[in-house]
Tab-separated table of C-alpha atoms and ligand atoms in Angstrom:
chain	number	residue	atom	x	y	z
A	1	MET	CA	9.342	7.524	-15.576
A	2	ALA	CA	10.616	3.982	-16.343
A	3	ALA	CA	7.168	2.533	-15.644
A	4	LYS	CA	5.611	5.134	-17.917
A	5	ALA	CA	8.033	4.158	-20.689
A	6	ARG	CA	7.106	0.463	-20.231
A	7	VAL	CA	3.387	1.244	-20.513
A	8	ASP	CA	3.931	3.484	-23.542
A	9	ALA	CA	5.924	0.735	-25.288
A	10	LEU	CA	3.228	-1.915	-24.685
A	11	ARG	CA	0.497	0.450	-25.869
A	12	ALA	CA	2.513	1.280	-28.967
A	13	ALA	CA	2.636	-2.478	-29.639
A	14	GLY	CA	-1.175	-2.530	-29.571
A	15	ARG	CA	-1.786	-3.837	-26.039
A	16	GLU	CA	-4.561	-2.380	-23.901
A	17	ILE	CA	-3.025	-1.482	-20.564
A	18	ILE	CA	-4.750	-0.170	-17.453
A	19	ASP	CA	-2.197	2.172	-15.951
A	20	PHE	CA	-1.874	2.346	-12.161
A	21	THR	CA	1.613	3.875	-12.310
A	22	LEU	CA	0.550	7.507	-12.747
A	23	GLY	CA	2.381	9.976	-10.539
A	24	GLU	CA	0.190	12.906	-11.483
A	25	PRO	CA	-3.487	13.876	-11.390
A	26	ASP	CA	-5.418	12.415	-14.339
A	27	PHE	CA	-7.447	15.612	-14.927
A	28	PRO	CA	-6.333	18.798	-16.683
A	29	THR	CA	-5.034	21.967	-15.038
A	30	PRO	CA	-8.098	23.982	-13.835
A	31	PRO	CA	-9.418	26.351	-16.537
A	32	HIS	CA	-8.730	29.604	-14.660
A	33	ILE	CA	-5.058	28.634	-14.351
A	34	ILE	CA	-4.819	27.712	-18.040
A	35	ARG	CA	-6.313	31.130	-18.852
A	36	ALA	CA	-3.653	32.740	-16.667
A	37	GLY	CA	-0.994	30.953	-18.732
A	38	ILE	CA	-2.529	32.204	-21.982
A	39	ASP	CA	-2.785	35.739	-20.557
A	40	ALA	CA	0.880	35.522	-19.528
A	41	LEU	CA	1.821	34.738	-23.133
A	42	THR	CA	-0.245	37.493	-24.684
A	43	SER	CA	0.823	40.086	-22.111
A	44	GLY	CA	4.524	39.546	-22.696
A	45	HIS	CA	5.691	37.245	-19.884
A	46	THR	CA	8.007	35.641	-22.403
A	47	ARG	CA	11.418	36.736	-21.138
A	48	TYR	CA	13.946	35.620	-18.528
A	49	THR	CA	12.951	36.251	-14.930
A	50	GLY	CA	15.211	36.623	-11.924
A	51	SER	CA	16.828	33.240	-11.225
A	52	ALA	CA	15.117	32.840	-7.832
A	53	GLY	CA	11.709	33.448	-9.406
A	54	THR	CA	9.609	36.542	-10.061
A	55	PRO	CA	8.931	38.845	-7.098
A	56	ALA	CA	5.200	38.271	-7.655
A	57	LEU	CA	5.531	34.496	-7.404
A	58	ARG	CA	7.843	34.574	-4.396
A	59	GLN	CA	5.364	36.909	-2.702
A	60	ALA	CA	2.476	34.546	-3.561
A	61	ILE	CA	4.467	31.603	-2.148
A	62	ALA	CA	5.257	33.528	1.063
A	63	ALA	CA	1.543	34.341	1.423
A	64	LYS	CA	0.620	30.688	0.776
A	65	LEU	CA	3.103	29.375	3.339
A	66	LEU	CA	1.666	31.751	5.943
A	67	ARG	CA	-1.990	31.141	5.031
A	68	GLU	CA	-1.926	27.372	4.645
A	69	ASN	CA	1.066	26.277	6.694
A	70	GLN	CA	1.427	28.984	9.345
A	71	LEU	CA	5.053	29.397	8.273
A	72	ALA	CA	6.474	32.920	8.030
A	73	TYR	CA	9.027	33.347	5.233
A	74	GLN	CA	10.210	36.489	3.475
A	75	PRO	CA	10.375	36.381	-0.353
A	76	GLY	CA	14.202	36.414	0.021
A	77	GLU	CA	13.974	33.072	1.820
A	78	ILE	CA	12.179	31.461	-1.132
A	79	VAL	CA	13.595	30.088	-4.383
A	80	VAL	CA	11.601	28.870	-7.402
A	81	GLY	CA	12.776	26.101	-9.724
A	82	GLY	CA	11.496	23.853	-12.511
A	83	GLY	CA	9.598	21.556	-10.132
A	84	ALA	CA	10.121	20.380	-6.576
A	85	LYS	CA	12.460	17.739	-7.985
A	86	HIS	CA	14.699	20.452	-9.411
A	87	ILE	CA	14.821	22.212	-6.034
A	88	ILE	CA	15.694	18.982	-4.191
A	89	PHE	CA	18.402	18.124	-6.704
A	90	THR	CA	19.879	21.615	-6.564
A	91	ALA	CA	19.760	21.703	-2.756
A	92	PHE	CA	21.816	18.488	-2.678
A	93	ALA	CA	24.217	19.908	-5.268
A	94	ALA	CA	24.629	23.046	-3.177
A	95	THR	CA	25.251	21.296	0.137
A	96	LEU	CA	26.743	17.814	-0.275
A	97	ASN	CA	30.440	17.126	-0.171
A	98	GLU	CA	31.811	13.736	-1.248
A	99	GLY	CA	30.701	11.123	1.287
A	100	ASP	CA	28.204	13.292	3.141
A	101	GLU	CA	25.251	11.213	4.280
A	102	VAL	CA	21.569	11.787	3.707
A	103	ILE	CA	19.068	9.767	5.718
A	104	VAL	CA	16.274	8.524	3.481
A	105	PRO	CA	13.466	6.603	5.214
A	106	ALA	CA	12.239	3.590	3.196
A	107	PRO	CA	9.872	3.163	1.421
A	108	PHE	CA	11.118	6.261	-0.403
A	109	TRP	CA	10.320	8.254	-3.520
A	110	VAL	CA	12.711	6.631	-5.984
A	111	SER	CA	14.462	9.875	-6.890
A	112	TYR	CA	15.920	10.744	-3.478
A	113	PRO	CA	18.756	8.188	-3.268
A	114	ASP	CA	19.764	8.745	-6.892
A	115	MET	CA	19.788	12.526	-6.497
A	116	VAL	CA	21.983	12.124	-3.404
A	117	ALA	CA	24.362	9.789	-5.261
A	118	ILE	CA	24.636	12.008	-8.338
A	119	ASN	CA	25.718	14.848	-6.060
A	120	GLY	CA	28.451	12.834	-4.356
A	121	GLY	CA	26.524	11.950	-1.226
A	122	THR	CA	25.660	8.615	0.331
A	123	ALA	CA	22.032	7.760	0.956
A	124	VAL	CA	21.606	6.043	4.317
A	125	ILE	CA	18.391	4.080	4.011
A	126	ALA	CA	16.366	3.905	7.238
A	127	PRO	CA	13.719	1.174	6.918
A	128	CYS	CA	10.283	1.947	8.384
A	129	ASP	CA	8.024	-0.801	9.683
A	130	ALA	CA	4.767	-1.562	7.908
A	131	ALA	CA	3.351	-2.151	11.402
A	132	ASN	CA	4.248	1.459	12.237
A	133	GLY	CA	2.406	2.737	9.167
A	134	PHE	CA	5.695	2.907	7.190
A	135	LYS	CA	6.847	5.844	9.344
A	136	LEU	CA	10.303	6.606	10.671
A	137	THR	CA	10.624	6.222	14.437
A	138	ALA	CA	12.791	8.322	16.722
A	139	ALA	CA	14.916	5.245	17.523
A	140	ALA	CA	15.527	4.452	13.841
A	141	LEU	CA	16.457	8.080	13.189
A	142	GLU	CA	18.834	8.158	16.135
A	143	GLY	CA	20.448	4.930	14.880
A	144	ALA	CA	20.990	6.343	11.391
A	145	ILE	CA	22.686	9.611	12.410
A	146	THR	CA	26.491	9.758	12.168
A	147	PRO	CA	28.934	12.691	12.237
A	148	ARG	CA	28.707	12.692	8.400
A	149	THR	CA	24.914	13.136	8.311
A	150	ARG	CA	23.979	16.269	6.384
A	151	TRP	CA	20.230	15.877	5.833
A	152	LEU	CA	17.190	13.921	6.891
A	153	VAL	CA	14.648	13.765	4.059
A	154	LEU	CA	11.076	13.605	5.329
A	155	ASN	CA	8.156	13.217	2.948
A	156	THR	CA	4.666	13.678	4.375
A	157	PRO	CA	2.178	12.771	2.950
A	158	ASN	CA	4.391	10.050	1.581
A	159	ASN	CA	4.987	8.672	-1.870
A	160	PRO	CA	4.653	5.614	-2.161
A	161	THR	CA	2.876	4.692	1.101
A	162	GLY	CA	0.443	7.573	1.648
A	163	ALA	CA	1.664	7.786	5.266
A	164	VAL	CA	0.944	11.099	7.005
A	165	TYR	CA	3.006	11.945	10.083
A	166	SER	CA	1.024	13.026	13.136
A	167	HIS	CA	1.939	15.843	15.511
A	168	ASP	CA	3.407	13.417	18.057
A	169	GLU	CA	5.370	11.438	15.468
A	170	LEU	CA	6.945	14.621	14.134
A	171	ALA	CA	7.623	15.896	17.655
A	172	ALA	CA	9.478	12.675	18.502
A	173	LEU	CA	11.673	12.991	15.389
A	174	CYS	CA	12.325	16.684	16.020
A	175	ALA	CA	13.373	15.898	19.604
A	176	VAL	CA	16.103	13.640	18.179
A	177	LEU	CA	17.144	16.261	15.623
A	178	ARG	CA	17.422	18.861	18.373
A	179	MET	CA	20.221	16.735	19.903
A	180	HIS	CA	22.128	16.700	16.578
A	181	PRO	CA	22.535	20.302	15.410
A	182	HIS	CA	24.577	19.286	12.341
A	183	VAL	CA	21.621	17.473	10.748
A	184	TRP	CA	19.368	19.509	8.458
A	185	ILE	CA	15.796	18.647	7.534
A	186	MET	CA	14.498	18.559	3.986
A	187	THR	CA	10.723	18.310	4.233
A	188	ASP	CA	8.957	17.415	0.988
A	189	GLU	CA	5.309	18.416	1.378
A	190	ILE	CA	4.173	18.215	-2.237
A	191	TYR	CA	1.143	16.021	-1.405
A	192	GLU	CA	-0.010	18.235	1.502
A	193	HIS	CA	-3.501	18.867	0.127
A	194	PHE	CA	-4.311	15.209	-0.362
A	195	VAL	CA	-5.068	13.998	3.171
A	196	TYR	CA	-8.197	12.015	3.996
A	197	GLY	CA	-10.553	11.349	6.884
A	198	GLU	CA	-9.154	12.483	10.208
A	199	ALA	CA	-5.604	12.936	8.922
A	200	ARG	CA	-4.162	16.470	8.848
A	201	HIS	CA	-1.014	17.613	7.099
A	202	LEU	CA	1.645	19.075	9.373
A	203	SER	CA	5.082	20.346	8.530
A	204	PRO	CA	7.812	19.405	11.021
A	205	LEU	CA	8.163	23.167	11.531
A	206	ASN	CA	4.597	23.305	12.857
A	207	VAL	CA	5.720	21.240	15.833
A	208	ALA	CA	9.328	22.448	16.132
A	209	ALA	CA	9.641	26.048	14.931
A	210	ASP	CA	13.108	26.234	16.511
A	211	LEU	CA	14.436	23.977	13.696
A	212	MET	CA	13.602	26.603	11.041
A	213	PRO	CA	17.235	27.786	10.682
A	214	ARG	CA	18.201	24.301	9.426
A	215	THR	CA	15.109	23.276	7.488
A	216	LEU	CA	14.358	23.421	3.781
A	217	VAL	CA	10.636	23.225	3.064
A	218	VAL	CA	10.108	21.819	-0.440
A	219	ASN	CA	6.810	22.115	-2.225
A	220	GLY	CA	5.354	22.816	-5.638
A	221	LEU	CA	2.218	23.168	-7.677
A	222	SER	CA	2.409	19.902	-9.632
A	223	LYS	CA	0.069	17.751	-7.582
A	224	ALA	CA	-2.310	20.284	-5.997
A	225	TYR	CA	-3.150	22.096	-9.249
A	226	ALA	CA	-2.608	19.291	-11.795
A	227	PHE	CA	0.337	21.417	-12.911
A	228	THR	CA	2.992	18.763	-13.542
A	229	GLY	CA	3.923	19.772	-17.084
A	230	TRP	CA	4.253	23.456	-16.276
A	231	ARG	CA	7.268	22.694	-14.040
A	232	VAL	CA	7.160	24.978	-11.020
A	233	GLY	CA	8.376	24.034	-7.546
A	234	TYR	CA	9.981	25.932	-4.728
A	235	GLY	CA	12.037	25.789	-1.564
A	236	ALA	CA	11.820	27.938	1.552
A	237	GLY	CA	14.632	28.099	4.069
A	238	PRO	CA	17.337	30.213	5.660
A	239	SER	CA	18.556	32.886	3.250
A	240	HIS	CA	22.162	31.626	2.992
A	241	LEU	CA	20.936	28.201	1.832
A	242	ILE	CA	18.443	29.804	-0.548
A	243	GLN	CA	21.240	31.965	-1.983
A	244	ALA	CA	23.453	28.908	-2.520
A	245	ILE	CA	20.642	27.121	-4.373
A	246	ASN	CA	19.925	30.265	-6.381
A	247	LEU	CA	23.580	30.559	-7.407
A	248	LEU	CA	23.413	27.084	-8.963
A	249	LEU	CA	20.081	27.799	-10.654
A	250	SER	CA	21.416	31.014	-12.153
A	251	GLN	CA	24.293	29.094	-13.767
A	252	SER	CA	22.241	26.111	-14.893
A	253	THR	CA	18.618	26.731	-15.870
A	254	THR	CA	18.655	30.566	-15.385
A	255	CYS	CA	15.031	30.553	-14.218
A	256	ALA	CA	11.795	28.585	-14.312
A	257	SER	CA	9.500	29.277	-17.277
A	258	ALA	CA	8.210	32.864	-17.061
A	259	ILE	CA	4.810	31.800	-18.410
A	260	SER	CA	4.440	29.037	-15.845
A	261	GLN	CA	5.510	31.348	-13.025
A	262	ALA	CA	2.821	33.878	-13.990
A	263	ALA	CA	0.177	31.123	-14.021
A	264	ALA	CA	1.480	29.832	-10.673
A	265	VAL	CA	0.742	33.217	-9.067
A	266	ILE	CA	-2.902	32.883	-10.114
A	267	ALA	CA	-3.024	29.264	-8.924
A	268	LEU	CA	-1.759	30.209	-5.463
A	269	ASP	CA	-3.655	33.494	-5.064
A	270	GLY	CA	-6.882	32.393	-6.763
A	271	PRO	CA	-9.821	30.244	-5.639
A	272	GLN	CA	-8.830	26.964	-3.988
A	273	GLN	CA	-12.068	25.070	-4.630
A	274	CYS	CA	-10.340	23.028	-7.363
A	275	VAL	CA	-7.901	21.604	-4.797
A	276	ARG	CA	-10.685	20.571	-2.415
A	277	GLU	CA	-12.601	18.937	-5.282
A	278	ALA	CA	-9.534	16.959	-6.327
A	279	ALA	CA	-9.011	15.747	-2.755
A	280	ALA	CA	-12.654	14.598	-2.469
A	281	LEU	CA	-12.364	12.769	-5.782
A	282	PHE	CA	-9.172	11.013	-4.677
A	283	GLN	CA	-10.673	9.983	-1.332
A	284	ALA	CA	-13.582	8.171	-3.024
A	285	ARG	CA	-11.182	6.414	-5.403
A	286	ARG	CA	-8.873	5.455	-2.540
A	287	ASP	CA	-11.725	3.824	-0.643
A	288	ARG	CA	-12.821	1.826	-3.685
A	289	MET	CA	-9.342	0.688	-4.613
A	290	VAL	CA	-8.462	-0.402	-1.075
A	291	ALA	CA	-11.710	-2.400	-0.790
A	292	LEU	CA	-11.219	-4.107	-4.158
A	293	LEU	CA	-7.570	-4.975	-3.486
A	294	ASN	CA	-8.323	-6.404	-0.057
A	295	SER	CA	-10.890	-8.744	-1.616
A	296	ILE	CA	-8.099	-10.407	-3.616
A	297	ASP	CA	-6.600	-13.450	-1.903
A	298	GLY	CA	-2.869	-12.797	-1.426
A	299	ILE	CA	-3.009	-8.988	-1.410
A	300	GLN	CA	-3.221	-6.961	1.797
A	301	CYS	CA	-3.722	-3.232	1.571
A	302	ARG	CA	-3.644	-0.612	4.334
A	303	THR	CA	-5.803	2.460	3.859
A	304	PRO	CA	-3.403	5.325	3.193
A	305	ASP	CA	-4.051	8.658	4.944
A	306	GLY	CA	-2.716	10.794	2.123
A	307	ALA	CA	-1.234	11.227	-1.373
A	308	PHE	CA	-2.805	9.238	-4.237
A	309	TYR	CA	-1.120	5.860	-3.903
A	310	VAL	CA	-1.787	2.574	-2.164
A	311	PHE	CA	1.103	0.325	-1.188
A	312	PRO	CA	-0.280	-3.192	-0.661
A	313	SER	CA	1.729	-6.180	0.473
A	314	VAL	CA	1.900	-9.016	-2.063
A	315	ALA	CA	3.633	-11.393	0.367
A	316	GLY	CA	0.675	-13.758	-0.114
A	317	LEU	CA	1.459	-14.079	-3.826
A	318	ILE	CA	5.136	-14.863	-3.489
A	319	GLY	CA	5.856	-18.510	-4.286
A	320	ARG	CA	2.763	-18.989	-6.417
A	321	THR	CA	3.079	-20.317	-9.950
A	322	ALA	CA	1.820	-18.473	-13.009
A	323	PRO	CA	-0.047	-20.485	-15.704
A	324	ASP	CA	3.126	-20.571	-17.847
A	325	GLY	CA	5.017	-22.242	-14.991
A	326	THR	CA	6.955	-19.208	-13.775
A	327	VAL	CA	7.217	-18.959	-10.011
A	328	LEU	CA	6.525	-15.485	-8.646
A	329	ALA	CA	9.630	-15.077	-6.519
A	330	SER	CA	9.584	-11.328	-5.879
A	331	ASP	CA	7.416	-8.252	-6.195
A	332	VAL	CA	9.188	-7.509	-9.491
A	333	ASP	CA	7.904	-10.873	-10.774
A	334	VAL	CA	4.401	-10.035	-9.531
A	335	MET	CA	4.559	-6.613	-11.203
A	336	MET	CA	5.668	-8.210	-14.504
A	337	TYR	CA	3.011	-10.934	-14.248
A	338	PHE	CA	0.275	-8.337	-13.745
A	339	LEU	CA	1.598	-6.259	-16.619
A	340	GLU	CA	1.975	-9.124	-19.071
A	341	GLN	CA	-0.959	-11.338	-18.068
A	342	ALA	CA	-3.522	-8.900	-16.651
A	343	GLY	CA	-2.672	-5.856	-18.749
A	344	VAL	CA	-2.368	-3.814	-15.549
A	345	ALA	CA	0.678	-1.648	-14.865
A	346	THR	CA	1.847	-1.257	-11.259
A	347	ILE	CA	5.264	-0.515	-9.759
A	348	ASP	CA	7.210	-3.010	-7.650
A	349	GLY	CA	8.040	-2.119	-4.047
A	350	THR	CA	11.684	-3.021	-4.723
A	351	SER	CA	11.977	0.264	-6.630
A	352	TYR	CA	10.932	2.092	-3.459
A	353	GLY	CA	13.375	0.149	-1.280
A	354	PHE	CA	10.681	-2.039	0.300
A	355	SER	CA	9.568	-5.568	-0.632
A	356	PRO	CA	7.341	-7.425	-1.338
A	357	TYR	CA	4.915	-4.624	-2.107
A	358	LEU	CA	3.402	-2.892	-5.110
A	359	ARG	CA	2.557	0.767	-5.592
A	360	LEU	CA	-0.719	1.497	-7.341
A	361	SER	CA	-1.838	5.029	-8.118
A	362	PHE	CA	-5.494	5.923	-7.772
A	363	ALA	CA	-5.032	9.090	-9.814
A	364	THR	CA	-7.159	7.452	-12.482
A	365	SER	CA	-10.882	7.059	-13.131
A	366	MET	CA	-13.208	4.939	-11.031
A	367	ALA	CA	-13.944	2.864	-14.157
A	368	GLN	CA	-10.231	2.102	-14.578
A	369	ILE	CA	-9.942	1.245	-10.879
A	370	GLU	CA	-12.861	-1.198	-11.145
A	371	ALA	CA	-11.640	-2.785	-14.369
A	372	GLY	CA	-7.986	-2.928	-13.273
A	373	CYS	CA	-8.728	-4.537	-9.919
A	374	ALA	CA	-11.049	-7.077	-11.599
A	375	ALA	CA	-8.225	-7.977	-14.009
A	376	LEU	CA	-5.795	-8.357	-11.079
A	377	ALA	CA	-8.256	-10.608	-9.227
A	378	ALA	CA	-8.698	-12.791	-12.309
A	379	ALA	CA	-4.929	-13.007	-12.837
A	380	VAL	CA	-4.404	-14.040	-9.211
A	381	GLU	CA	-7.042	-16.764	-9.598
A	382	ARG	CA	-5.130	-18.202	-12.550
A	383	CYS	CA	-2.058	-18.708	-10.322
A	384	ASN	CA	-1.521	-21.925	-8.483
A	385	PRO	CA	-1.123	-21.469	-4.753
A	386	SER	CA	2.330	-22.073	-3.355
A	387	PRO	CA	2.601	-25.337	-1.377
A	388	THR	CA	2.962	-23.393	1.883
A	389	HIS	CA	0.445	-20.697	1.063
A	390	HIS	CA	-2.494	-22.009	3.058
A	391	GLN	CA	-0.375	-22.679	6.133
A	392	GLU	CA	1.059	-19.165	6.041
A	393	HIS	CA	-2.335	-17.567	5.570
A	394	PRO	CA	-4.855	-19.793	7.339
A	395	HIS	CA	-7.567	-17.151	6.882
A	396	ALA	CA	-7.155	-17.169	3.105
B	1	LIG	N1	8.382	14.813	-4.321
B	1	LIG	C1	7.656	13.692	-4.366
B	1	LIG	C2	7.510	12.878	-3.138
B	1	LIG	C3	7.055	13.291	-5.573
B	1	LIG	O1	6.341	12.167	-5.616
B	1	LIG	C4	7.238	14.082	-6.727
B	1	LIG	C5	6.668	13.674	-8.031
B	1	LIG	O2	6.339	12.554	-8.274
B	1	LIG	C6	8.003	15.234	-6.628
B	1	LIG	C7	8.560	15.580	-5.417
B	1	LIG	C8	8.315	16.094	-7.827
B	1	LIG	O3	7.365	17.020	-8.123
B	1	LIG	P1	7.650	18.157	-9.211
B	1	LIG	O4	6.718	17.889	-10.334
B	1	LIG	O5	7.314	19.437	-8.489
B	1	LIG	O6	9.075	18.102	-9.608
């Protein structure tokens, strides 16, 4: 949101900015879902709904979880909110006491630690190695658990790294969790449909069904159906947790938008071709962006297995000098240099708890990807190498 504000301000000042900060699909909601929203308006879905969501939507979510995720939930074990973010926030509000700890693997979606803090908890950041694909290991999880641990937050496919946990990686984490019955799992699967190549999305519950009584599955329609502005997300979990979340929703937002809920039923129950087309589009853009970034001296980019972000290292740019004499000392400096001097907006890894990296979204057109990466390459060429650069990177 802060990056979006920065881009908006520069554009308002007349600058042309290529925006790689987008956290949402760049195409509109599919037409049949828009029609469902219009039909909802004209057919009178304009009143409050039950605070946990309409029966029709909770039924559609239960059917989706069974069909796509092989997870069996009753509608009473499902709660709908104004986005997955709203469900995560409310789940923390419902469960955290002052000082309770939440394990957040880094790099992390920026909102997790702040949502924990706002609700009186303490985020315990568990760094994940780039060499391990930015994924949490069993040993790191074990090391982060204390008697105060309330939740582990897992996000697969991951924002910002695109990491997708495999069956064995999830099984290893679940084996640790099995030894610590007081730790609950919040699994954020909002990017599940955007997995590429051989990668497959799995929920931790697909490998450890026995953990279901202490797992909250979080998901939503925002990414899969280009539905971000409609604001519908949901959680599925044991009924006592769902009731606690619902109690807070009923005294805060009352319910998610009735119109959006009606359209969400059609999105989930209707044809899924639009989701497959979006995934194919993203895969082609991912491949192009990774190739272009890796051709820039000083940037190293892994090919992400999922989501719509790349998370390249900019270690090779640190220490270089910009044409105005500024030394690029951190990924924040690199981000600002690219924004100011290349007209390309990215987000610094520091914001995701992991440096020196940048996050670039490929939820934008191929033309923007080509033009943006060309502008980055030109901006890098205008920098003077750091004195040690060629020794550190003899291949460069
Ligand atoms: N979880 C992750 C990892 C995200 O990246 C986002 C959005 O950027 C969300 C949740 C929030 O999605 P929603 O629009 O459903 O609130």
